[in-house]
Tab-separated table of C-alpha atoms and ligand atoms in Angstrom:
chain	number	residue	atom	x	y	z
A	1	MET	CA	-15.555	-46.499	-51.050
A	2	THR	CA	-15.808	-43.342	-53.202
A	3	GLY	CA	-15.351	-39.687	-52.520
A	4	THR	CA	-13.102	-38.540	-49.644
A	5	THR	CA	-10.043	-40.532	-48.820
A	6	LEU	CA	-9.215	-41.505	-45.231
A	7	ASP	CA	-5.929	-39.649	-45.244
A	8	ASP	CA	-7.828	-36.337	-45.212
A	9	TYR	CA	-8.799	-35.744	-41.640
A	10	THR	CA	-9.042	-31.916	-41.569
A	11	ASP	CA	-12.849	-31.631	-42.088
A	12	ARG	CA	-13.474	-34.311	-39.432
A	13	TYR	CA	-11.627	-32.614	-36.629
A	14	ALA	CA	-13.704	-31.497	-33.592
A	15	ARG	CA	-14.042	-27.724	-33.391
A	16	ARG	CA	-11.703	-27.624	-30.352
A	17	VAL	CA	-8.837	-29.091	-32.432
A	18	ARG	CA	-8.791	-26.235	-34.992
A	19	GLY	CA	-6.593	-23.966	-32.911
A	20	MET	CA	-4.221	-26.726	-31.867
A	21	THR	CA	-0.775	-26.016	-33.165
A	22	ALA	CA	2.646	-27.212	-31.965
A	23	SER	CA	4.022	-24.897	-29.309
A	24	GLU	CA	7.106	-22.943	-30.051
A	25	ILE	CA	8.887	-24.987	-27.391
A	26	ARG	CA	8.024	-28.325	-29.013
A	27	ALA	CA	9.295	-27.160	-32.438
A	28	LEU	CA	12.502	-26.098	-30.782
A	29	PHE	CA	13.196	-29.193	-28.859
A	30	ALA	CA	14.325	-31.222	-31.883
A	31	VAL	CA	17.202	-28.914	-32.696
A	32	ALA	CA	17.928	-27.627	-29.179
A	33	SER	CA	18.673	-31.103	-27.892
A	34	ARG	CA	21.643	-31.583	-30.169
A	35	PRO	CA	24.782	-31.682	-27.965
A	36	GLU	CA	26.541	-28.866	-29.820
A	37	VAL	CA	23.639	-26.505	-29.085
A	38	VAL	CA	23.642	-24.739	-25.710
A	39	SER	CA	20.011	-24.949	-24.800
A	40	LEU	CA	18.615	-22.220	-22.660
A	41	ALA	CA	15.202	-23.240	-24.108
A	42	GLY	CA	14.012	-26.119	-21.881
A	43	GLY	CA	12.509	-26.290	-18.510
A	44	ALA	CA	14.035	-29.501	-17.266
A	45	PRO	CA	15.227	-29.919	-13.719
A	46	TYR	CA	18.822	-31.121	-13.183
A	47	ILE	CA	17.967	-34.753	-12.496
A	48	ALA	CA	21.693	-35.687	-12.207
A	49	ALA	CA	21.591	-33.955	-8.816
A	50	LEU	CA	19.404	-36.720	-7.402
A	51	PRO	CA	21.027	-39.672	-5.554
A	52	LEU	CA	20.227	-41.895	-8.578
A	53	ASP	CA	21.663	-45.152	-7.182
A	54	ALA	CA	19.514	-44.914	-4.071
A	55	VAL	CA	16.417	-43.877	-6.073
A	56	GLY	CA	17.008	-46.757	-8.474
A	57	GLU	CA	17.316	-49.242	-5.589
A	58	MET	CA	14.109	-48.012	-4.122
A	59	LEU	CA	12.303	-48.250	-7.450
A	60	GLY	CA	13.517	-51.844	-7.797
A	61	ARG	CA	12.219	-52.835	-4.401
A	62	LEU	CA	8.819	-51.281	-5.167
A	63	GLY	CA	8.526	-53.756	-7.983
A	64	SER	CA	10.077	-56.830	-6.398
A	65	GLU	CA	8.689	-56.520	-2.839
A	66	LEU	CA	5.448	-54.526	-3.339
A	67	GLY	CA	4.616	-55.381	-6.929
A	68	SER	CA	1.243	-56.853	-6.039
A	69	THR	CA	0.007	-53.355	-5.161
A	70	THR	CA	2.396	-51.029	-6.998
A	71	LEU	CA	1.671	-52.787	-10.372
A	72	GLN	CA	-2.094	-52.916	-9.727
A	73	TYR	CA	-4.841	-50.370	-10.453
A	74	GLY	CA	-5.281	-47.769	-7.738
A	75	ILE	CA	-8.139	-45.400	-6.821
A	76	GLY	CA	-9.201	-42.438	-8.821
A	77	GLN	CA	-8.343	-39.824	-6.127
A	78	GLY	CA	-4.858	-41.198	-5.562
A	79	SER	CA	-3.443	-43.240	-2.652
A	80	LEU	CA	-4.248	-41.996	0.859
A	81	GLU	CA	-0.586	-42.500	1.782
A	82	LEU	CA	0.618	-40.130	-0.892
A	83	ARG	CA	-2.143	-37.583	-0.184
A	84	GLU	CA	-0.949	-37.505	3.472
A	85	ARG	CA	2.597	-36.987	2.303
A	86	ILE	CA	1.460	-34.211	0.019
A	87	CYS	CA	-0.121	-32.452	2.919
A	88	GLU	CA	3.295	-32.571	4.695
A	89	VAL	CA	4.945	-31.066	1.660
A	90	MET	CA	2.327	-28.277	1.421
A	91	ALA	CA	2.667	-27.570	5.159
A	92	LEU	CA	6.217	-26.466	4.457
A	93	SER	CA	4.738	-23.548	2.511
A	94	GLY	CA	2.115	-22.747	5.135
A	95	ILE	CA	-0.783	-24.670	3.596
A	96	ASP	CA	-1.756	-26.816	6.565
A	97	ALA	CA	-4.735	-27.949	8.643
A	98	SER	CA	-5.210	-24.467	10.072
A	99	CYS	CA	-6.298	-23.338	6.600
A	100	GLY	CA	-8.351	-26.390	5.921
A	101	ALA	CA	-5.843	-28.492	3.953
A	102	SER	CA	-6.618	-32.150	4.351
A	103	PRO	CA	-5.726	-35.378	2.475
A	104	ASP	CA	-9.387	-35.749	1.803
A	105	ASP	CA	-9.358	-32.692	-0.477
A	106	VAL	CA	-6.241	-33.631	-2.434
A	107	VAL	CA	-6.590	-35.197	-5.855
A	108	VAL	CA	-3.458	-36.808	-7.238
A	109	THR	CA	-2.872	-36.129	-10.931
A	110	VAL	CA	-0.564	-37.081	-13.758
A	111	GLY	CA	1.770	-34.173	-13.303
A	112	GLY	CA	0.667	-30.552	-12.864
A	113	GLN	CA	-0.455	-30.643	-16.420
A	114	GLN	CA	-3.407	-32.987	-15.841
A	115	ALA	CA	-4.325	-30.850	-12.827
A	116	LEU	CA	-4.668	-27.898	-15.161
A	117	ASP	CA	-6.690	-29.877	-17.645
A	118	LEU	CA	-9.112	-31.047	-14.934
A	119	VAL	CA	-9.786	-27.592	-13.699
A	120	ALA	CA	-10.349	-26.463	-17.304
A	121	ARG	CA	-12.730	-29.363	-17.874
A	122	LEU	CA	-14.698	-28.554	-14.769
A	123	PHE	CA	-15.106	-24.817	-15.300
A	124	LEU	CA	-14.538	-23.775	-18.928
A	125	ASP	CA	-17.211	-23.620	-21.600
A	126	PRO	CA	-16.349	-22.519	-25.110
A	127	GLY	CA	-16.023	-18.703	-25.196
A	128	ASP	CA	-15.389	-18.295	-21.483
A	129	VAL	CA	-12.589	-16.007	-20.519
A	130	VAL	CA	-9.569	-16.933	-18.352
A	131	LEU	CA	-7.440	-14.125	-16.970
A	132	ALA	CA	-3.785	-15.001	-16.846
A	133	GLU	CA	-0.502	-13.224	-16.430
A	134	GLY	CA	1.134	-11.989	-19.531
A	135	PRO	CA	3.336	-13.893	-20.224
A	136	THR	CA	2.148	-17.227	-18.835
A	137	TYR	CA	2.928	-20.933	-18.878
A	138	VAL	CA	2.774	-22.264	-22.449
A	139	GLY	CA	1.166	-25.602	-21.342
A	140	ALA	CA	-1.697	-23.753	-19.659
A	141	LEU	CA	-2.311	-21.811	-22.823
A	142	GLY	CA	-2.617	-25.171	-24.599
A	143	VAL	CA	-5.133	-26.450	-22.090
A	144	PHE	CA	-7.299	-23.296	-22.184
A	145	GLN	CA	-7.156	-23.236	-25.977
A	146	ALA	CA	-8.290	-26.863	-26.164
A	147	ALA	CA	-11.230	-25.939	-23.902
A	148	GLN	CA	-12.029	-23.208	-26.485
A	149	ALA	CA	-11.675	-20.527	-23.852
A	150	GLN	CA	-10.183	-17.144	-24.455
A	151	VAL	CA	-7.162	-16.048	-22.485
A	152	VAL	CA	-6.896	-12.380	-21.561
A	153	HIS	CA	-3.478	-11.393	-20.274
A	154	VAL	CA	-2.912	-9.148	-17.304
A	155	PRO	CA	0.487	-7.442	-17.254
A	156	MET	CA	3.156	-7.938	-14.544
A	157	ASP	CA	6.070	-5.911	-13.275
A	158	ASP	CA	8.927	-6.931	-11.026
A	159	ASP	CA	6.481	-7.590	-8.251
A	160	GLY	CA	4.290	-9.881	-10.279
A	161	LEU	CA	0.747	-9.367	-11.476
A	162	ILE	CA	-0.376	-5.740	-11.274
A	163	PRO	CA	-3.591	-5.529	-9.199
A	164	GLU	CA	-4.758	-2.330	-10.877
A	165	ALA	CA	-4.422	-3.994	-14.290
A	166	LEU	CA	-6.350	-7.000	-12.998
A	167	GLU	CA	-9.251	-4.675	-11.929
A	168	VAL	CA	-9.189	-2.995	-15.330
A	169	ALA	CA	-9.240	-6.382	-17.099
A	170	ILE	CA	-12.211	-7.598	-15.055
A	171	ALA	CA	-14.094	-4.394	-15.703
A	172	GLU	CA	-13.450	-4.565	-19.425
A	173	GLN	CA	-14.675	-8.148	-19.664
A	174	ALA	CA	-17.802	-7.243	-17.701
A	175	ARG	CA	-18.465	-4.309	-20.076
A	176	ALA	CA	-18.084	-6.609	-23.074
A	177	GLY	CA	-20.561	-9.034	-21.498
A	178	ARG	CA	-18.040	-11.875	-21.353
A	179	ARG	CA	-17.950	-14.420	-18.569
A	180	VAL	CA	-14.645	-14.643	-16.712
A	181	LYS	CA	-14.461	-17.986	-14.926
A	182	PHE	CA	-11.075	-17.693	-13.138
A	183	LEU	CA	-7.777	-16.148	-12.684
A	184	TYR	CA	-4.940	-18.475	-13.565
A	185	THR	CA	-1.809	-17.349	-11.787
A	186	ILE	CA	1.709	-18.626	-11.073
A	187	PRO	CA	2.502	-16.247	-8.226
A	188	THR	CA	5.831	-17.651	-7.075
A	189	TYR	CA	8.974	-17.745	-9.320
A	190	GLN	CA	6.700	-17.410	-12.370
A	191	ASN	CA	7.160	-19.400	-15.599
A	192	PRO	CA	8.348	-17.762	-17.813
A	193	ALA	CA	8.931	-14.370	-16.249
A	194	GLY	CA	10.810	-15.431	-13.081
A	195	VAL	CA	9.080	-12.801	-10.989
A	196	THR	CA	7.218	-13.302	-7.664
A	197	LEU	CA	3.920	-11.678	-6.593
A	198	SER	CA	4.733	-9.583	-3.507
A	199	ASP	CA	3.152	-10.250	-0.123
A	200	GLU	CA	1.074	-7.093	-0.187
A	201	ARG	CA	-0.197	-7.803	-3.736
A	202	ARG	CA	-1.221	-11.328	-2.816
A	203	GLU	CA	-3.853	-9.952	-0.453
A	204	ARG	CA	-5.034	-7.377	-3.027
A	205	VAL	CA	-5.323	-9.870	-5.835
A	206	LEU	CA	-7.340	-12.173	-3.600
A	207	ASP	CA	-9.594	-9.354	-2.543
A	208	ILE	CA	-10.183	-8.221	-6.133
A	209	CYS	CA	-11.082	-11.800	-7.229
A	210	GLU	CA	-13.329	-12.331	-4.284
A	211	ARG	CA	-15.229	-9.039	-4.956
A	212	ALA	CA	-15.598	-9.957	-8.663
A	213	GLY	CA	-16.633	-13.577	-7.881
A	214	LEU	CA	-13.717	-15.057	-9.685
A	215	LEU	CA	-12.128	-18.330	-8.769
A	216	VAL	CA	-8.380	-18.402	-8.421
A	217	VAL	CA	-6.289	-21.222	-9.895
A	218	GLU	CA	-2.870	-21.019	-8.249
A	219	ASP	CA	-0.226	-22.995	-10.010
A	220	ASP	CA	2.830	-23.459	-7.861
A	221	PRO	CA	5.428	-25.898	-9.210
A	222	TYR	CA	8.411	-23.756	-8.111
A	223	GLY	CA	7.453	-22.341	-4.707
A	224	GLN	CA	9.983	-24.552	-2.809
A	225	LEU	CA	12.825	-23.629	-5.100
A	226	GLY	CA	13.653	-20.189	-3.650
A	227	PHE	CA	17.261	-18.991	-3.438
A	228	GLU	CA	16.880	-16.090	-1.126
A	229	GLY	CA	14.730	-17.249	1.796
A	230	ASP	CA	11.116	-18.276	1.775
A	231	ALA	CA	8.642	-16.919	-0.734
A	232	PRO	CA	5.515	-15.161	0.504
A	233	ALA	CA	2.857	-17.604	1.587
A	234	PRO	CA	0.800	-19.118	-1.269
A	235	LEU	CA	-2.604	-17.704	-1.972
A	236	ARG	CA	-4.186	-20.942	-0.734
A	237	ALA	CA	-2.546	-20.405	2.640
A	238	ARG	CA	-4.455	-17.122	2.838
A	239	ARG	CA	-7.895	-18.184	1.661
A	240	ARG	CA	-9.587	-21.594	1.911
A	241	ASP	CA	-12.446	-20.786	-0.385
A	242	GLY	CA	-12.343	-20.091	-4.086
A	243	VAL	CA	-8.692	-21.037	-4.499
A	244	PHE	CA	-7.540	-24.161	-6.334
A	245	TYR	CA	-3.926	-25.003	-5.516
A	246	LEU	CA	-2.013	-27.023	-8.102
A	247	SER	CA	1.504	-28.400	-7.721
A	248	THR	CA	3.715	-31.153	-8.871
A	249	PHE	CA	6.844	-33.287	-7.941
A	250	SER	CA	8.215	-32.560	-11.414
A	251	LYS	CA	10.652	-29.817	-10.278
A	252	THR	CA	11.239	-30.869	-6.671
A	253	PHE	CA	11.740	-34.577	-7.335
A	254	ALA	CA	11.488	-36.009	-10.820
A	255	PRO	CA	9.211	-35.161	-13.833
A	256	GLY	CA	9.531	-38.669	-15.267
A	257	LEU	CA	7.227	-39.978	-12.580
A	258	ARG	CA	4.455	-37.632	-13.694
A	259	VAL	CA	2.914	-37.006	-10.268
A	260	GLY	CA	1.179	-33.802	-9.398
A	261	TRP	CA	-1.903	-32.754	-7.389
A	262	ILE	CA	-4.761	-30.397	-6.817
A	263	LEU	CA	-5.901	-29.206	-3.413
A	264	ALA	CA	-9.472	-28.424	-4.227
A	265	PRO	CA	-12.251	-26.687	-2.323
A	266	HIS	CA	-14.133	-29.451	-0.609
A	267	ALA	CA	-17.336	-28.891	-2.554
A	268	VAL	CA	-15.765	-29.722	-5.879
A	269	ARG	CA	-13.411	-32.504	-4.936
A	270	ASP	CA	-15.805	-35.269	-6.084
A	271	LYS	CA	-16.356	-33.711	-9.409
A	272	LEU	CA	-12.589	-33.506	-9.939
A	273	VAL	CA	-12.284	-37.148	-9.148
A	274	ILE	CA	-15.070	-38.115	-11.529
A	275	ALA	CA	-13.489	-36.049	-14.283
A	276	SER	CA	-10.093	-37.578	-13.602
A	277	GLU	CA	-11.464	-41.097	-13.679
A	278	ALA	CA	-12.995	-40.354	-17.080
A	279	GLN	CA	-9.614	-39.311	-18.362
A	280	ILE	CA	-7.182	-41.805	-16.755
A	281	LEU	CA	-9.152	-44.163	-14.460
A	282	CYS	CA	-6.474	-43.633	-11.773
A	283	PRO	CA	-3.004	-42.183	-11.512
A	284	SER	CA	-0.128	-44.704	-11.721
A	285	ALA	CA	0.075	-46.720	-8.489
A	286	PHE	CA	3.763	-47.356	-9.167
A	287	ALA	CA	4.592	-43.669	-9.580
A	288	GLN	CA	2.601	-42.703	-6.547
A	289	ALA	CA	4.373	-45.353	-4.438
A	290	ALA	CA	7.705	-44.087	-5.725
A	291	VAL	CA	6.880	-40.575	-4.635
A	292	SER	CA	5.447	-41.512	-1.222
A	293	THR	CA	8.335	-43.908	-0.466
A	294	TYR	CA	10.818	-41.192	-1.525
A	295	LEU	CA	9.084	-38.735	0.791
A	296	SER	CA	8.951	-41.238	3.718
A	297	THR	CA	12.379	-42.867	3.453
A	298	MET	CA	14.784	-40.473	1.727
A	299	PRO	CA	16.122	-37.040	2.787
A	300	TRP	CA	13.894	-35.038	0.457
A	301	ARG	CA	14.204	-31.742	2.400
A	302	GLU	CA	18.006	-32.015	1.937
A	303	GLN	CA	17.419	-32.705	-1.779
A	304	LEU	CA	15.420	-29.538	-2.052
A	305	LYS	CA	18.395	-27.672	-0.615
A	306	VAL	CA	20.633	-29.392	-3.167
A	307	TYR	CA	18.457	-28.281	-6.082
A	308	ARG	CA	18.263	-24.726	-4.684
A	309	GLU	CA	21.988	-24.447	-4.335
A	310	ILE	CA	22.603	-25.661	-7.817
A	311	TYR	CA	20.040	-23.366	-9.358
A	312	ARG	CA	21.168	-20.363	-7.419
A	313	GLU	CA	24.722	-20.823	-8.729
A	314	ARG	CA	23.303	-21.268	-12.295
A	315	ARG	CA	21.059	-18.200	-12.002
A	316	ASP	CA	24.043	-16.231	-10.878
A	317	ALA	CA	26.081	-17.462	-13.823
A	318	LEU	CA	23.205	-16.436	-16.199
A	319	LEU	CA	22.653	-12.984	-14.612
A	320	GLY	CA	26.426	-12.389	-14.548
A	321	ALA	CA	26.793	-13.377	-18.214
A	322	LEU	CA	23.828	-11.247	-19.284
A	323	HIS	CA	25.295	-8.310	-17.423
A	324	ASP	CA	28.724	-8.800	-19.060
A	325	GLN	CA	27.593	-9.752	-22.596
A	326	MET	CA	24.195	-8.354	-23.565
A	327	PRO	CA	24.016	-5.403	-25.946
A	328	GLU	CA	22.743	-2.156	-24.565
A	329	GLY	CA	18.988	-1.822	-24.305
A	330	THR	CA	18.506	-5.453	-23.217
A	331	THR	CA	16.800	-5.834	-19.845
A	332	TRP	CA	15.947	-8.994	-17.839
A	333	THR	CA	14.271	-10.131	-14.629
A	334	ARG	CA	16.222	-11.197	-11.544
A	335	PRO	CA	14.438	-14.257	-10.190
A	336	THR	CA	14.821	-15.164	-6.546
A	337	GLY	CA	13.826	-18.762	-7.315
A	338	GLY	CA	12.607	-21.084	-9.985
A	339	LEU	CA	14.129	-21.908	-13.283
A	340	PHE	CA	13.743	-18.977	-15.672
A	341	VAL	CA	14.877	-15.465	-16.604
A	342	TRP	CA	12.711	-13.384	-18.935
A	343	ALA	CA	14.670	-10.993	-21.190
A	344	SER	CA	13.420	-7.977	-23.186
A	345	LEU	CA	15.439	-7.223	-26.259
A	346	PRO	CA	16.585	-3.845	-27.564
A	347	ASP	CA	14.040	-2.012	-29.596
A	348	GLY	CA	13.235	-3.604	-32.917
A	349	LEU	CA	14.873	-6.983	-32.310
A	350	ASP	CA	12.504	-9.887	-32.941
A	351	ALA	CA	13.269	-12.952	-30.845
A	352	LYS	CA	11.245	-15.276	-33.096
A	353	ALA	CA	12.869	-14.071	-36.291
A	354	MET	CA	16.239	-14.488	-34.582
A	355	VAL	CA	15.688	-18.224	-33.836
A	356	PRO	CA	17.212	-19.699	-37.054
A	357	ARG	CA	20.335	-17.538	-36.753
A	358	SER	CA	20.681	-18.430	-33.070
A	359	ILE	CA	20.377	-22.137	-33.747
A	360	ALA	CA	23.025	-21.744	-36.475
A	361	ALA	CA	25.146	-20.083	-33.756
A	362	ARG	CA	24.460	-23.127	-31.506
A	363	VAL	CA	22.335	-21.488	-28.869
A	364	ALA	CA	18.602	-21.964	-28.236
A	365	TYR	CA	16.034	-20.062	-26.211
A	366	VAL	CA	12.194	-19.743	-26.410
A	367	PRO	CA	10.895	-16.674	-28.108
A	368	GLY	CA	8.377	-14.655	-26.000
A	369	THR	CA	5.471	-15.137	-28.374
A	370	GLY	CA	5.019	-18.719	-27.177
A	371	PHE	CA	3.856	-17.427	-23.771
A	372	TYR	CA	1.056	-15.209	-24.979
A	373	ALA	CA	-2.257	-16.151	-26.536
A	374	ASP	CA	-2.392	-12.924	-28.511
A	375	GLY	CA	0.826	-12.854	-30.517
A	376	THR	CA	2.656	-10.329	-28.308
A	377	GLY	CA	6.093	-11.072	-26.937
A	378	THR	CA	8.143	-10.677	-30.078
A	379	GLY	CA	10.668	-8.609	-28.219
A	380	ASN	CA	11.102	-11.169	-25.439
A	381	MET	CA	12.770	-14.488	-24.780
A	382	ARG	CA	12.736	-17.026	-21.973
A	383	LEU	CA	16.113	-18.307	-20.739
A	384	ASN	CA	16.399	-21.405	-18.621
A	385	PHE	CA	19.172	-21.873	-16.072
A	386	SER	CA	18.314	-25.114	-14.309
A	387	PHE	CA	19.725	-27.595	-16.833
A	388	PRO	CA	22.905	-26.283	-18.404
A	389	THR	CA	26.043	-26.019	-16.326
A	390	PRO	CA	27.397	-22.514	-15.379
A	391	GLU	CA	30.098	-22.884	-18.082
A	392	ARG	CA	27.538	-23.808	-20.734
A	393	ILE	CA	25.321	-20.947	-19.622
A	394	ARG	CA	28.178	-18.460	-20.054
A	395	GLU	CA	29.054	-19.899	-23.453
A	396	GLY	CA	25.393	-19.796	-24.534
A	397	VAL	CA	24.977	-16.157	-23.563
A	398	ARG	CA	28.240	-15.332	-25.386
A	399	ARG	CA	26.827	-16.903	-28.531
A	400	LEU	CA	23.450	-15.231	-28.052
A	401	ALA	CA	24.950	-11.796	-27.527
A	402	ARG	CA	26.965	-12.210	-30.799
A	403	VAL	CA	23.813	-13.036	-32.708
A	404	MET	CA	22.037	-10.036	-31.209
A	405	GLU	CA	24.991	-7.670	-32.101
A	406	GLN	CA	24.905	-8.943	-35.633
A	407	GLU	CA	21.191	-8.464	-35.871
A	408	LEU	CA	21.482	-4.971	-34.548
A	409	ALA	CA	24.213	-4.161	-36.984
A	410	MET	CA	22.190	-5.496	-39.858
A	411	ARG	CA	19.113	-3.712	-38.696
A	412	GLN	CA	21.057	-0.398	-38.942
A	413	VAL	CA	21.784	-1.227	-42.584
A	414	PHE	CA	18.649	-2.956	-43.802
A	415	GLY	CA	15.910	-2.286	-41.166
A	416	ALA	CA	14.197	-4.948	-39.158
A	417	VAL	CA	13.116	-8.009	-41.081
A	418	THR	CA	10.558	-10.523	-39.800
A	419	PRO	CA	10.459	-14.117	-41.008
A	420	THR	CA	7.500	-13.343	-43.345
A	421	GLY	CA	9.528	-10.552	-44.888
A	422	SER	CA	7.418	-7.660	-43.615
A	423	ARG	CA	9.694	-4.886	-42.510
A	424	ARG	CA	9.416	-2.449	-39.736
A	425	GLY	CA	11.265	0.678	-40.890
A	426	GLY	CA	14.442	0.938	-42.925
A	427	PRO	CA	15.059	1.173	-46.695
A	428	ASP	CA	12.992	-0.732	-49.115
A	429	VAL	CA	15.434	-3.541	-49.903
A	430	PRO	CA	15.104	-7.280	-49.185
A	431	GLY	CA	16.543	-8.221	-45.778
A	432	PRO	CA	19.722	-10.242	-45.756
A	433	ASP	CA	18.174	-13.468	-44.548
A	434	LEU	CA	15.497	-13.283	-47.261
A	435	ALA	CA	17.875	-12.572	-50.154
B	501	PMP	N1	2.572	-25.474	-14.417
B	501	PMP	C1	3.692	-24.794	-14.717
B	501	PMP	C2	3.761	-23.305	-14.362
B	501	PMP	C3	4.843	-25.397	-15.215
B	501	PMP	O1	5.932	-24.693	-15.420
B	501	PMP	C4	4.768	-26.822	-15.492
B	501	PMP	C5	5.952	-27.530	-16.069
B	501	PMP	N2	6.836	-26.834	-16.784
B	501	PMP	C6	3.570	-27.483	-15.235
B	501	PMP	C7	2.507	-26.758	-14.675
B	501	PMP	C8	3.378	-28.912	-15.507
B	501	PMP	O2	4.153	-29.706	-14.805
B	501	PMP	P1	4.215	-31.267	-14.876
B	501	PMP	O3	5.543	-31.630	-15.485
B	501	PMP	O4	4.128	-31.723	-13.472
B	501	PMP	O5	3.103	-31.777	-15.651
């Protein structure tokens, strides 16, 4: 062979690969998982709260007693038994037979992530626009980017997505002649912002999408992890047409099993199954049996309460520590459920630029830019409270506050310095971390 060598792949990549870069979260994981670092960066549930001995026994029996089916291929849509259990789980949130939910329209997926990918495969052509909250789930951004779609963010406030801003975004896209395929939304205990779309806004958002002919992709991994009573009913409980409901057992049971689902409008259920079979043939029969046996033989509603109680205590620890420690000018959301708080830093502080210093101070978070497709979010960070203990959370916030105080002090002397060295104000001297 002459000419190009086979270690040079760059000019062979498909077009959709060009924009693929490691997410900020992935880059952080390597350092954040060192034991000396207090990680407020992840999104992991507190698996130690599960009755692991009982779960382990159940998993063993699934292999030894039922291995001839649990270790065999299954069907593309997912097992009927699990789809029936999933309908019981959804009924807790008000998505039941009265709004047309049926096991027939459930497609079992490999986590919520495959559910997102399937919806993107079904609906997105290169250049299509997806409307999504700003900020939004980093894994959804990866999926939409791989589909070569463009994400246009719609701002939120403490009551979630702002309906007027949604209307403006739809009108702007129409004026620009761009095709918006769907609204992607995480209305309940949002990742990363921690806010929840109010009851009244849910109706307005649905009306606006209906009028504009937009599908709604409702991603709801956290809806059953509320600390202060029930969340407003999901969008899917209010409309049976035009809404795709996505969820997962990753946060309510165990992410290691990788079991999620889509409740799809009946007309597209077959297409979803065909697309899923092309990707994975069928979801893991073993993992599905694990989830359906867990749901039929173990006290999963009690376990939800356990998770909620632990997370509420940890959220309180985080909010208390932020209140006590954060420098003036810092603000943050007050989630009533879920796993995350979204913080806005004092003017001029750059969360991404601060990462190396924070890691050196043994605390990790995810800078806000990871949750936007358009580079905004430099003044924000996502803080997780589900995994670290309350003591670790308090220690982490103490460390973080010290880093921020130092940054603010240096900024007064040198001006703000970004990692690339471009300055925003201040005297014309090299910043301390570039010197
Ligand atoms: N959607 C959202 C909003 C999430 O936060 C996550 C996980 N962090 C997922 C989907 C994917 O979940 P899974 O682990 O089930 O793939």
